PDB file of C-alpha atoms in Angstrom:
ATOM      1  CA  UNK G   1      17.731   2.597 -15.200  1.00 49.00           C
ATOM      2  CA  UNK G   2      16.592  -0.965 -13.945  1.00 50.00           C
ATOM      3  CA  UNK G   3      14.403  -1.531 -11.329  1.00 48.00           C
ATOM      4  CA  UNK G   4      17.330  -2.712  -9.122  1.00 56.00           C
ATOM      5  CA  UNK G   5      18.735   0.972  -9.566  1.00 71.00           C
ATOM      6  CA  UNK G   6      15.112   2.420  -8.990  1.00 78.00           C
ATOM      7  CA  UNK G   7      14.545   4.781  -5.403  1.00 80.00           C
ATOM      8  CA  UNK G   8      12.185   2.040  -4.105  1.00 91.00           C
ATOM      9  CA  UNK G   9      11.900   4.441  -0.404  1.00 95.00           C
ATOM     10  CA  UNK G  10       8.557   5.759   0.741  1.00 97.00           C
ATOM     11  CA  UNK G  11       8.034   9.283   0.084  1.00 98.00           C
ATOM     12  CA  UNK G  12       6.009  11.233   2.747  1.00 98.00           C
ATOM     13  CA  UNK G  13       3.556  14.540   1.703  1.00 98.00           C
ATOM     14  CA  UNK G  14       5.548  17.712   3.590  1.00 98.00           C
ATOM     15  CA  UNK G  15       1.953  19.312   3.875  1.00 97.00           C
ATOM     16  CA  UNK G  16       1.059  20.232   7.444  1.00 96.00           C
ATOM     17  CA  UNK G  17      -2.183  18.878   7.383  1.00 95.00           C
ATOM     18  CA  UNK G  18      -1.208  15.848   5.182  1.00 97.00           C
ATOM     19  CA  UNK G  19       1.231  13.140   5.897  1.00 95.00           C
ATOM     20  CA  UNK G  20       0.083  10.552   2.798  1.00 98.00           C
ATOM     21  CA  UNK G  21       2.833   8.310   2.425  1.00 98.00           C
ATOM     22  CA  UNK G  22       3.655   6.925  -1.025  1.00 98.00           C
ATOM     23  CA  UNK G  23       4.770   3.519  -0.808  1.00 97.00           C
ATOM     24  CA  UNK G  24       6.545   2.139  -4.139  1.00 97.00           C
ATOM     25  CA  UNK G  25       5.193  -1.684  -3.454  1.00 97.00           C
ATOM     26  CA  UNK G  26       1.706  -0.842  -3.369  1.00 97.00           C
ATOM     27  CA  UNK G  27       1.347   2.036  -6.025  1.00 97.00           C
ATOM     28  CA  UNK G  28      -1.715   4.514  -6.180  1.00 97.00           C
ATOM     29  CA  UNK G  29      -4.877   2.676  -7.197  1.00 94.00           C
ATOM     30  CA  UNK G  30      -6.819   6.122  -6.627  1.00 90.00           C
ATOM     31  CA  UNK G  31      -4.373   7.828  -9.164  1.00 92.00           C
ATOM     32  CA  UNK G  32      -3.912   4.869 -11.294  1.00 95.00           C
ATOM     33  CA  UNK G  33      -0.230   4.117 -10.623  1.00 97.00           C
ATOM     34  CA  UNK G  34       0.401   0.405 -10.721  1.00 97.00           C
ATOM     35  CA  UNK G  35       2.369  -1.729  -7.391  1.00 97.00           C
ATOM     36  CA  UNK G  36       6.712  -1.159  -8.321  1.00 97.00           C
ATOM     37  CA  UNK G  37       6.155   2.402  -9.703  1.00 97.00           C
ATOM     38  CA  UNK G  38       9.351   4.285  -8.082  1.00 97.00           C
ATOM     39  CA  UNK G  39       8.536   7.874  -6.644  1.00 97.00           C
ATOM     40  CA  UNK G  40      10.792   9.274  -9.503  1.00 95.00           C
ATOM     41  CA  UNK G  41       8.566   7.305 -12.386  1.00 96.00           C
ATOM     42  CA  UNK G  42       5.264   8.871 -11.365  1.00 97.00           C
ATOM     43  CA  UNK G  43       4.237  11.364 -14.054  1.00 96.00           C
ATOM     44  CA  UNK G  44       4.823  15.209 -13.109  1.00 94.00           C
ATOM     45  CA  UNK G  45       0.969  15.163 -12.907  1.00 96.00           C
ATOM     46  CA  UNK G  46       0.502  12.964 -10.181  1.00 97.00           C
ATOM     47  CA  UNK G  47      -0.689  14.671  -7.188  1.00 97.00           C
ATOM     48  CA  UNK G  48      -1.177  13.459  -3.188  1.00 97.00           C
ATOM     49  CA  UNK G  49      -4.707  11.576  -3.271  1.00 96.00           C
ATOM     50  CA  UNK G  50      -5.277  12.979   0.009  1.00 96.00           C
ATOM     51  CA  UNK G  51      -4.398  16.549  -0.247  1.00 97.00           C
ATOM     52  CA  UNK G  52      -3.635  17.328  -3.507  1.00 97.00           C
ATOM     53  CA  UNK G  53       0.001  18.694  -3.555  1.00 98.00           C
ATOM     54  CA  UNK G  54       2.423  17.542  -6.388  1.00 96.00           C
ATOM     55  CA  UNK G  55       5.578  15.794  -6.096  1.00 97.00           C
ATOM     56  CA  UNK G  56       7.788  18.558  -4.891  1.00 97.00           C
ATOM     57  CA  UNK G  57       6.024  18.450  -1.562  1.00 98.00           C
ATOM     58  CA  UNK G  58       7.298  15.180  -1.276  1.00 98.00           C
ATOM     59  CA  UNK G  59      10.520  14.000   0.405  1.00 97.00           C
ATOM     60  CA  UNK G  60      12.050  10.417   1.110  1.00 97.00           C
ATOM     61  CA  UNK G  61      11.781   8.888   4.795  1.00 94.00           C
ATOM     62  CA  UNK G  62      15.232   7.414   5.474  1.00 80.00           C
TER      63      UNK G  62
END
């Protein structure tokens, strides 16, 4: 899939005492995840840097 194609939304942490926002144009520095990473491309590893959770606690802001 090219990047065009790629989910390029922020994805929000579900957690209740969270709210880390993931935004594809900046990356994770903490978790080594360069700027233009799409949500879907992080590694199944990744967690929140602020909480902890993994992806599935995740969802898309619209």
């Amino acid at each position: 899939m090219s990047n065009e194609e790629k989910d390029m939304r922020i994805y929000q942490c579900q957690m209740a005492t969270c709210g880390y926002m993931y935004i594809p144009s900046k990356g994770d520095k903490k978790g080594g995840i360069p700027k233009g990473t799409a949500f879907e491309d992080l590694p199944d590893t990744w967690k929140c840097p602020l909480c902890g959770a993994n992806k599935k606690a995740f969802k898309p802001i619209d």
